[in-house]
mmCIF file of C-alpha atoms and ligand atoms in Angstrom:
data_model
loop_
_atom_site.group_PDB
_atom_site.id
_atom_site.type_symbol
_atom_site.label_atom_id
_atom_site.label_comp_id
_atom_site.label_asym_id
_atom_site.label_seq_id
_atom_site.Cartn_x
_atom_site.Cartn_y
_atom_site.Cartn_z
ATOM 1 C CA MET I 1 156.312 80.000 110.024
ATOM 2 C CA PRO I 2 153.435 78.432 108.105
ATOM 3 C CA GLN I 3 151.491 80.863 106.107
ATOM 4 C CA PRO I 4 148.105 81.787 107.843
ATOM 5 C CA GLN I 5 144.982 80.809 105.889
ATOM 6 C CA VAL I 6 142.451 83.634 106.387
ATOM 7 C CA GLU I 7 139.082 82.828 105.231
ATOM 8 C CA LEU I 8 137.148 86.075 104.010
ATOM 9 C CA ARG I 9 135.037 84.763 101.270
ATOM 10 C CA SER I 10 131.843 84.263 103.199
ATOM 11 C CA ASP I 11 130.376 84.249 106.629
ATOM 12 C CA THR I 12 129.132 80.780 105.746
ATOM 13 C CA PHE I 13 132.383 79.340 106.411
ATOM 14 C CA THR I 14 131.950 79.445 110.075
ATOM 15 C CA THR I 15 132.474 76.135 111.937
ATOM 16 C CA PRO I 16 130.645 75.103 115.273
ATOM 17 C CA THR I 17 132.433 76.208 118.291
ATOM 18 C CA ALA I 18 133.248 73.807 121.159
ATOM 19 C CA GLY I 19 130.367 75.139 123.376
ATOM 20 C CA MET I 20 128.092 74.754 120.455
ATOM 21 C CA ARG I 21 129.058 71.037 119.729
ATOM 22 C CA THR I 22 128.620 70.365 123.496
ATOM 23 C CA ALA I 23 125.028 71.784 123.211
ATOM 24 C CA MET I 24 124.473 69.641 120.086
ATOM 25 C CA ALA I 25 125.593 66.564 121.772
ATOM 26 C CA ASN I 26 123.408 67.079 124.717
ATOM 27 C CA ALA I 27 120.247 67.948 122.932
ATOM 28 C CA GLU I 28 116.942 66.426 123.714
ATOM 29 C CA VAL I 29 115.488 65.163 120.478
ATOM 30 C CA GLY I 30 112.261 63.473 119.119
ATOM 31 C CA ASP I 31 110.741 63.163 115.657
ATOM 32 C CA ASP I 32 109.955 66.610 114.237
ATOM 33 C CA VAL I 33 107.902 65.305 111.476
ATOM 34 C CA TRP I 34 105.560 64.000 114.264
ATOM 35 C CA GLY I 35 106.086 67.329 116.017
ATOM 36 C CA THR I 36 107.632 65.839 119.091
ATOM 37 C CA ASP I 37 111.229 67.210 118.989
ATOM 38 C CA PRO I 38 111.443 69.434 122.145
ATOM 39 C CA THR I 39 114.511 71.356 120.912
ATOM 40 C CA VAL I 40 113.128 72.122 117.413
ATOM 41 C CA ASP I 41 109.991 73.418 119.295
ATOM 42 C CA ALA I 42 112.207 75.563 121.684
ATOM 43 C CA LEU I 43 114.051 77.096 118.867
ATOM 44 C CA GLN I 44 110.965 77.923 116.907
ATOM 45 C CA ARG I 45 109.399 79.457 120.015
ATOM 46 C CA LYS I 46 112.365 81.365 120.923
ATOM 47 C CA CYS I 47 112.461 82.817 117.305
ATOM 48 C CA ALA I 48 108.863 83.719 117.135
ATOM 49 C CA GLU I 49 108.998 85.614 120.471
ATOM 50 C CA LEU I 50 112.270 87.304 119.732
ATOM 51 C CA PHE I 51 111.053 88.709 116.409
ATOM 52 C CA GLY I 52 107.369 89.297 117.567
ATOM 53 C CA PHE I 53 105.873 86.734 115.289
ATOM 54 C CA GLU I 54 103.074 84.341 116.113
ATOM 55 C CA ALA I 55 104.842 81.179 114.760
ATOM 56 C CA ALA I 56 108.120 79.876 113.340
ATOM 57 C CA LEU I 57 109.396 76.956 111.254
ATOM 58 C CA TYR I 58 112.911 75.584 111.344
ATOM 59 C CA VAL I 59 114.199 74.631 107.852
ATOM 60 C CA VAL I 60 117.227 73.615 106.189
ATOM 61 C CA SER I 61 118.323 76.664 104.415
ATOM 62 C CA GLY I 62 117.658 80.284 103.828
ATOM 63 C CA THR I 63 116.465 79.642 100.250
ATOM 64 C CA MET I 64 113.808 77.191 101.435
ATOM 65 C CA GLY I 65 112.828 79.712 104.154
ATOM 66 C CA ASN I 66 112.374 82.607 101.567
ATOM 67 C CA GLN I 67 110.592 80.218 99.170
ATOM 68 C CA LEU I 68 108.125 78.897 101.665
ATOM 69 C CA ALA I 69 107.252 82.449 102.788
ATOM 70 C CA LEU I 70 106.956 83.690 99.355
ATOM 71 C CA ARG I 71 104.751 80.889 98.284
ATOM 72 C CA SER I 72 102.500 81.593 101.349
ATOM 73 C CA LEU I 73 101.988 85.201 100.104
ATOM 74 C CA VAL I 74 101.976 84.896 96.375
ATOM 75 C CA GLN I 75 99.912 82.493 94.378
ATOM 76 C CA PRO I 76 100.876 81.270 90.820
ATOM 77 C CA GLY I 77 100.567 84.072 88.379
ATOM 78 C CA GLN I 78 100.718 86.816 90.762
ATOM 79 C CA GLU I 79 103.477 89.346 91.249
ATOM 80 C CA LEU I 80 106.357 89.909 93.755
ATOM 81 C CA LEU I 81 108.446 93.129 93.639
ATOM 82 C CA CYS I 82 112.047 93.197 95.164
ATOM 83 C CA HIS I 83 115.389 94.818 94.600
ATOM 84 C CA GLN I 84 117.280 93.719 91.521
ATOM 85 C CA GLU I 85 120.257 92.508 93.575
ATOM 86 C CA ALA I 86 118.038 90.638 96.011
ATOM 87 C CA HIS I 87 119.151 87.043 97.001
ATOM 88 C CA ILE I 88 115.671 85.905 95.971
ATOM 89 C CA VAL I 89 116.132 86.860 92.459
ATOM 90 C CA THR I 90 119.823 86.444 91.988
ATOM 91 C CA TYR I 91 121.069 83.322 94.048
ATOM 92 C CA GLU I 92 118.033 81.048 94.340
ATOM 93 C CA ARG I 93 118.043 79.518 90.764
ATOM 94 C CA GLY I 94 114.800 80.886 89.729
ATOM 95 C CA ALA I 95 113.033 79.006 92.705
ATOM 96 C CA ALA I 96 110.251 81.560 92.967
ATOM 97 C CA ALA I 97 109.535 81.103 89.180
ATOM 98 C CA VAL I 98 110.179 77.261 89.046
ATOM 99 C CA HIS I 99 108.317 76.096 92.203
ATOM 100 C CA GLY I 100 105.991 79.023 92.943
ATOM 101 C CA GLN I 101 105.042 80.233 89.478
ATOM 102 C CA ILE I 102 105.578 83.620 90.707
ATOM 103 C CA THR I 103 106.231 86.705 88.578
ATOM 104 C CA THR I 104 108.985 88.942 89.764
ATOM 105 C CA ARG I 105 109.544 92.602 88.917
ATOM 106 C CA THR I 106 112.562 94.455 90.387
ATOM 107 C CA TRP I 107 113.680 97.986 91.346
ATOM 108 C CA GLY I 108 117.179 99.387 91.494
ATOM 109 C CA GLY I 109 118.756 101.975 93.679
ATOM 110 C CA GLU I 110 118.446 101.589 97.414
ATOM 111 C CA GLY I 111 117.494 98.570 99.064
ATOM 112 C CA ALA I 112 114.487 99.955 100.930
ATOM 113 C CA PRO I 113 111.814 101.319 98.415
ATOM 114 C CA THR I 114 110.308 104.800 98.836
ATOM 115 C CA VAL I 115 106.617 105.343 98.939
ATOM 116 C CA ASP I 116 107.045 107.149 95.585
ATOM 117 C CA LEU I 117 108.650 104.255 93.985
ATOM 118 C CA LEU I 118 106.052 101.731 95.341
ATOM 119 C CA GLU I 119 103.146 103.989 94.154
ATOM 120 C CA LYS I 120 104.514 103.778 90.594
ATOM 121 C CA MET I 121 105.306 100.017 90.807
ATOM 122 C CA LEU I 122 102.397 98.425 92.605
ATOM 123 C CA ARG I 123 99.875 96.940 90.073
ATOM 124 C CA PRO I 124 96.324 96.623 91.420
ATOM 125 C CA PRO I 125 94.237 93.718 89.975
ATOM 126 C CA GLY I 126 92.819 94.717 86.439
ATOM 127 C CA PHE I 127 92.239 93.686 83.072
ATOM 128 C CA GLY I 128 95.437 92.179 81.486
ATOM 129 C CA THR I 129 97.688 93.083 84.281
ATOM 130 C CA VAL I 130 99.580 90.821 86.553
ATOM 131 C CA GLN I 131 98.596 91.772 90.153
ATOM 132 C CA THR I 132 101.157 92.777 92.734
ATOM 133 C CA VAL I 133 100.579 91.047 96.036
ATOM 134 C CA ALA I 134 103.826 91.188 97.834
ATOM 135 C CA ILE I 135 107.078 92.957 98.034
ATOM 136 C CA ALA I 136 110.370 91.677 99.578
ATOM 137 C CA VAL I 137 113.167 93.519 101.246
ATOM 138 C CA GLU I 138 116.535 92.170 102.253
ATOM 139 C CA ASN I 139 118.082 93.324 105.623
ATOM 140 C CA THR I 140 121.113 93.595 105.666
ATOM 141 C CA HIS I 141 121.361 93.683 101.888
ATOM 142 C CA GLY I 142 124.092 91.485 100.724
ATOM 143 C CA GLY I 143 124.069 92.769 97.289
ATOM 144 C CA LEU I 144 124.472 96.383 98.473
ATOM 145 C CA SER I 145 127.540 95.869 100.503
ATOM 146 C CA GLY I 146 125.823 94.429 103.552
ATOM 147 C CA SER I 147 123.999 97.742 104.206
ATOM 148 C CA VAL I 148 121.429 98.138 106.804
ATOM 149 C CA LEU I 149 117.982 99.333 105.456
ATOM 150 C CA ASP I 150 116.491 102.547 106.373
ATOM 151 C CA LEU I 151 113.819 101.855 109.049
ATOM 152 C CA ASP I 152 111.670 104.900 108.449
ATOM 153 C CA ARG I 153 111.305 103.938 104.772
ATOM 154 C CA LEU I 154 110.389 100.419 105.785
ATOM 155 C CA ARG I 155 107.800 101.750 108.019
ATOM 156 C CA ALA I 156 106.373 103.974 105.442
ATOM 157 C CA ALA I 157 106.438 101.208 102.895
ATOM 158 C CA ARG I 158 104.632 98.988 105.399
ATOM 159 C CA GLU I 159 101.920 101.606 105.875
ATOM 160 C CA LEU I 160 101.403 101.994 101.980
ATOM 161 C CA THR I 161 101.461 98.227 101.349
ATOM 162 C CA MET I 162 99.103 97.358 104.149
ATOM 163 C CA ASP I 163 96.653 100.042 102.757
ATOM 164 C CA ARG I 164 96.947 98.312 99.234
ATOM 165 C CA GLY I 165 96.561 94.933 100.782
ATOM 166 C CA VAL I 166 100.089 94.061 99.550
ATOM 167 C CA ALA I 167 102.162 91.781 101.804
ATOM 168 C CA MET I 168 105.717 92.379 102.975
ATOM 169 C CA HIS I 169 108.367 89.755 103.300
ATOM 170 C CA CYS I 170 111.845 90.436 104.861
ATOM 171 C CA ASP I 171 114.871 88.204 103.714
ATOM 172 C CA GLY I 172 116.597 88.503 107.000
ATOM 173 C CA ALA I 173 119.414 86.124 106.425
ATOM 174 C CA ARG I 174 121.626 88.766 108.156
ATOM 175 C CA ILE I 175 118.932 90.642 110.289
ATOM 176 C CA TRP I 176 121.244 89.796 113.207
ATOM 177 C CA ASN I 177 124.054 92.104 111.566
ATOM 178 C CA ALA I 178 121.345 94.930 111.029
ATOM 179 C CA TYR I 179 120.496 94.540 114.791
ATOM 180 C CA VAL I 180 123.839 94.692 116.107
ATOM 181 C CA ALA I 181 124.658 97.721 113.694
ATOM 182 C CA GLY I 182 121.919 99.596 115.738
ATOM 183 C CA GLY I 183 118.537 101.133 115.403
ATOM 184 C CA LEU I 184 116.489 97.885 114.802
ATOM 185 C CA ALA I 185 114.541 96.339 117.632
ATOM 186 C CA LEU I 186 114.166 92.656 116.641
ATOM 187 C CA SER I 187 110.736 92.540 118.441
ATOM 188 C CA ASP I 188 109.496 95.000 115.969
ATOM 189 C CA CYS I 189 109.939 92.836 112.898
ATOM 190 C CA GLY I 190 106.496 91.192 113.424
ATOM 191 C CA ARG I 191 104.840 94.390 113.043
ATOM 192 C CA LEU I 192 106.727 95.400 110.003
ATOM 193 C CA PHE I 193 106.572 92.284 107.878
ATOM 194 C CA ASP I 194 104.023 89.540 107.215
ATOM 195 C CA THR I 195 106.753 86.884 106.811
ATOM 196 C CA MET I 196 110.450 86.751 107.517
ATOM 197 C CA SER I 197 113.277 84.375 107.172
ATOM 198 C CA ILE I 198 116.382 84.346 109.300
ATOM 199 C CA CYS I 199 119.673 82.439 108.956
ATOM 200 C CA LEU I 200 121.422 80.715 111.790
ATOM 201 C CA SER I 201 124.313 79.391 109.712
ATOM 202 C CA LYS I 202 126.106 82.664 108.666
ATOM 203 C CA GLY I 203 127.774 85.108 111.151
ATOM 204 C CA LEU I 204 125.780 83.328 114.004
ATOM 205 C CA GLY I 205 127.857 80.202 113.357
ATOM 206 C CA ALA I 206 125.406 77.505 113.431
ATOM 207 C CA PRO I 207 126.213 74.520 110.931
ATOM 208 C CA ILE I 208 122.839 74.483 109.341
ATOM 209 C CA GLY I 209 119.364 76.048 109.442
ATOM 210 C CA SER I 210 117.083 79.078 108.916
ATOM 211 C CA VAL I 211 113.784 80.000 110.503
ATOM 212 C CA VAL I 212 110.717 81.187 108.724
ATOM 213 C CA LEU I 213 108.304 83.563 110.783
ATOM 214 C CA GLY I 214 104.684 84.388 110.129
ATOM 215 C CA THR I 215 101.300 84.036 111.443
ATOM 216 C CA ALA I 216 100.239 80.606 112.824
ATOM 217 C CA ASP I 217 98.309 79.990 109.613
ATOM 218 C CA THR I 218 101.184 80.886 107.230
ATOM 219 C CA ILE I 219 103.432 78.618 109.198
ATOM 220 C CA ALA I 220 101.000 75.898 109.144
ATOM 221 C CA ARG I 221 100.936 76.046 105.388
ATOM 222 C CA ALA I 222 104.699 76.398 105.071
ATOM 223 C CA ARG I 223 105.159 73.251 107.017
ATOM 224 C CA GLU I 224 102.826 71.486 104.580
ATOM 225 C CA MET I 225 104.840 72.966 101.642
ATOM 226 C CA ARG I 226 108.202 72.000 103.365
ATOM 227 C CA ALA I 227 106.970 68.399 103.745
ATOM 228 C CA ARG I 228 105.922 68.325 100.039
ATOM 229 C CA LEU I 229 109.518 69.333 99.009
ATOM 230 C CA GLY I 230 110.926 66.555 101.204
ATOM 231 C CA GLY I 231 112.091 68.982 103.943
ATOM 232 C CA GLY I 232 110.504 67.293 106.872
ATOM 233 C CA TRP I 233 113.213 66.269 109.277
ATOM 234 C CA ARG I 234 113.426 63.877 112.198
ATOM 235 C CA GLN I 235 115.843 64.310 115.160
ATOM 236 C CA ALA I 236 116.638 67.884 113.950
ATOM 237 C CA GLY I 237 117.010 68.914 117.519
ATOM 238 C CA ILE I 238 120.597 68.163 117.287
ATOM 239 C CA LEU I 239 120.916 71.045 114.822
ATOM 240 C CA ALA I 240 118.282 73.280 116.413
ATOM 241 C CA ALA I 241 120.403 73.066 119.647
ATOM 242 C CA ALA I 242 123.154 74.697 117.550
ATOM 243 C CA GLY I 243 120.813 77.525 116.601
ATOM 244 C CA ILE I 244 119.683 78.109 120.156
ATOM 245 C CA TYR I 245 123.335 78.259 121.312
ATOM 246 C CA ALA I 246 124.201 80.730 118.580
ATOM 247 C CA ILE I 247 121.584 83.091 119.392
ATOM 248 C CA ASP I 248 122.401 82.866 123.048
ATOM 249 C CA ASN I 249 126.169 83.056 122.913
ATOM 250 C CA GLN I 250 127.220 84.257 119.434
ATOM 251 C CA LEU I 251 125.044 87.133 118.473
ATOM 252 C CA GLU I 252 126.452 90.140 120.423
ATOM 253 C CA ARG I 253 129.962 89.243 119.186
ATOM 254 C CA LEU I 254 128.944 90.397 115.768
ATOM 255 C CA VAL I 255 130.095 93.781 116.673
ATOM 256 C CA ASP I 256 133.708 92.319 116.607
ATOM 257 C CA ASP I 257 132.918 91.434 113.008
ATOM 258 C CA HIS I 258 131.793 94.822 112.090
ATOM 259 C CA ARG I 259 134.701 96.616 113.857
ATOM 260 C CA ARG I 260 137.079 94.069 112.060
ATOM 261 C CA ALA I 261 135.457 94.896 108.552
ATOM 262 C CA LYS I 262 136.358 98.460 109.122
ATOM 263 C CA ILE I 263 139.846 97.675 109.908
ATOM 264 C CA LEU I 264 140.168 95.701 106.665
ATOM 265 C CA ALA I 265 138.335 98.608 104.638
ATOM 266 C CA ALA I 266 140.935 101.182 105.881
ATOM 267 C CA ALA I 267 143.690 98.874 104.994
ATOM 268 C CA ALA I 268 142.385 98.364 101.555
ATOM 269 C CA GLY I 269 141.708 102.033 100.796
ATOM 270 C CA VAL I 270 138.009 101.937 101.388
ATOM 271 C CA ASP I 271 136.259 104.485 103.532
ATOM 272 C CA PRO I 272 135.593 102.530 106.873
ATOM 273 C CA ASP I 273 132.621 104.743 107.410
ATOM 274 C CA SER I 274 130.967 103.161 104.307
ATOM 275 C CA VAL I 275 131.187 99.700 105.922
ATOM 276 C CA GLU I 276 127.978 99.227 107.902
ATOM 277 C CA THR I 277 128.177 95.507 108.755
ATOM 278 C CA ASN I 278 130.669 92.621 108.102
ATOM 279 C CA MET I 279 131.301 92.976 104.267
ATOM 280 C CA VAL I 280 133.904 95.180 102.657
ATOM 281 C CA PHE I 281 133.679 95.747 98.936
ATOM 282 C CA VAL I 282 137.004 96.904 97.284
ATOM 283 C CA PRO I 283 136.868 98.404 93.752
ATOM 284 C CA THR I 284 139.869 97.336 91.669
ATOM 285 C CA ASP I 285 140.732 97.166 87.869
ATOM 286 C CA ASP I 286 141.036 93.462 87.697
ATOM 287 C CA ALA I 287 139.270 91.544 90.611
ATOM 288 C CA PRO I 288 140.272 88.078 89.553
ATOM 289 C CA ALA I 289 143.916 89.081 89.697
ATOM 290 C CA TYR I 290 143.410 90.849 93.188
ATOM 291 C CA VAL I 291 141.931 87.578 94.515
ATOM 292 C CA ALA I 292 144.698 85.591 93.194
ATOM 293 C CA ARG I 293 147.281 87.745 94.642
ATOM 294 C CA LEU I 294 145.831 87.650 98.077
ATOM 295 C CA ALA I 295 145.358 83.964 97.808
ATOM 296 C CA ASP I 296 149.095 83.527 97.246
ATOM 297 C CA GLN I 297 149.410 85.124 100.669
ATOM 298 C CA GLY I 298 146.948 83.018 102.430
ATOM 299 C CA ILE I 299 143.927 85.276 102.362
ATOM 300 C CA LEU I 300 140.839 83.970 100.737
ATOM 301 C CA CYS I 301 138.291 86.416 99.248
ATOM 302 C CA SER I 302 135.980 86.576 96.206
ATOM 303 C CA ALA I 303 135.299 88.653 92.976
ATOM 304 C CA THR I 304 131.656 89.707 92.858
ATOM 305 C CA SER I 305 132.115 91.319 89.470
ATOM 306 C CA PRO I 306 135.277 91.771 87.115
ATOM 307 C CA THR I 307 136.133 94.924 89.109
ATOM 308 C CA MET I 308 134.733 94.202 92.591
ATOM 309 C CA VAL I 309 136.396 92.313 95.454
ATOM 310 C CA ARG I 310 134.468 91.113 98.546
ATOM 311 C CA LEU I 311 135.808 90.453 102.021
ATOM 312 C CA VAL I 312 133.623 89.083 104.670
ATOM 313 C CA THR I 313 134.446 88.911 108.382
ATOM 314 C CA HIS I 314 132.940 86.277 110.689
ATOM 315 C CA LEU I 315 133.337 84.149 113.704
ATOM 316 C CA ASP I 316 136.198 82.006 112.337
ATOM 317 C CA VAL I 317 138.451 84.961 111.650
ATOM 318 C CA SER I 318 140.717 85.877 114.560
ATOM 319 C CA GLU I 319 142.007 89.284 115.629
ATOM 320 C CA ASP I 320 145.511 88.078 114.663
ATOM 321 C CA GLN I 321 144.275 87.022 111.292
ATOM 322 C CA ILE I 322 142.758 90.496 110.742
ATOM 323 C CA ALA I 323 145.833 92.129 111.606
ATOM 324 C CA TYR I 324 147.833 90.067 109.148
ATOM 325 C CA ALA I 325 145.234 90.543 106.318
ATOM 326 C CA ALA I 326 145.272 94.317 106.951
ATOM 327 C CA GLY I 327 149.014 94.239 106.638
ATOM 328 C CA ILE I 328 148.850 92.621 103.278
ATOM 329 C CA LEU I 329 146.070 94.654 102.056
ATOM 330 C CA ALA I 330 147.729 97.925 103.128
ATOM 331 C CA ALA I 331 150.958 96.830 101.234
ATOM 332 C CA GLY I 332 148.787 96.727 98.071
HETATM 333 C C1 PLP N 1 122.620 83.161 102.260
HETATM 334 C C2 PLP N 1 121.458 84.015 102.094
HETATM 335 C C3 PLP N 1 120.217 83.325 102.088
HETATM 336 C C4 PLP N 1 119.973 81.899 102.144
HETATM 337 O O1 PLP N 1 120.932 81.074 101.698
HETATM 338 P P1 PLP N 1 120.991 79.481 101.811
HETATM 339 O O2 PLP N 1 122.384 79.161 101.289
HETATM 340 O O3 PLP N 1 119.939 78.977 101.048
HETATM 341 O O4 PLP N 1 121.017 79.173 103.316
HETATM 342 C C5 PLP N 1 119.131 84.168 101.705
HETATM 343 N N1 PLP N 1 119.200 85.345 101.593
HETATM 344 C C6 PLP N 1 120.383 86.149 101.854
HETATM 345 C C7 PLP N 1 120.419 87.592 101.751
HETATM 346 C C8 PLP N 1 121.514 85.500 101.998
HETATM 347 O O5 PLP N 1 122.702 86.027 102.150
#
């Protein structure tokens, strides 16, 4: 029997399903730079409505989505606060600093900041200080085991920041996982955040694409900045069709990914109750050796630190593959 290959490195490894490919092949297209691609328009309208925002912009990546949103909120020389493990400050190659001339300061601990923490960190305009004008949160939080942010804390943070004239951005690359895990109504996001970026190409399974959400004015400016970066695209409806298909057909199935992550956790000796979404973090003495040992048995995962291994479930991992991987993990 050929050895199975189980891809657990990331939920970005998903490939378009047959239904998705059909939707892409049949997509009506135009020239999105001219604003005449009906499928891109449909995706943008759909996302704006779903999340309770005025407007939306389809972009090539989550990084571009985050950066366009942040630059619409924070001017050169102003400050953004976020978590120290946020994607924005760890995986975006310093984009906020390089392109946006944005100063960042970070907090540790939990993903959603308390009012107390914000009271201490927010800097008003004043002589010699850098003014804090925005904070960014990440939901789910990839750097914190794929955990779902506490909604009450977010609401309290929103109240305080609004009172101080500070904007709030959400890196919602995996907001779908937070939604499926329960408690978060997608349509509330527009009230909670000034801007948000969402990803279609992770667990949802579209090949490419993210969407930035905000007010009509913010999105108009984001569109201008996108063009300046060379991010205008033409018959993008072919890709947008995959995004629409993913939301309509591959969102609710994320519960399977979450259930399967718990199965892997239990097998690997991690408390399944600590797994909130589709990521399992396994502490070990020697993460590279652990990764190599699993790779020998056809299971691909990654080391996030010398002593931590990450396993991520997604659309392209079958129930059988989970059972196989669980068997290997349980055998130690
Ligand atoms: C994947 C991801 C992004 C965007 O990544 P791209 O590779 O640029 O699409 C942004 N934020 C988080 C939390 C992510 O996991």
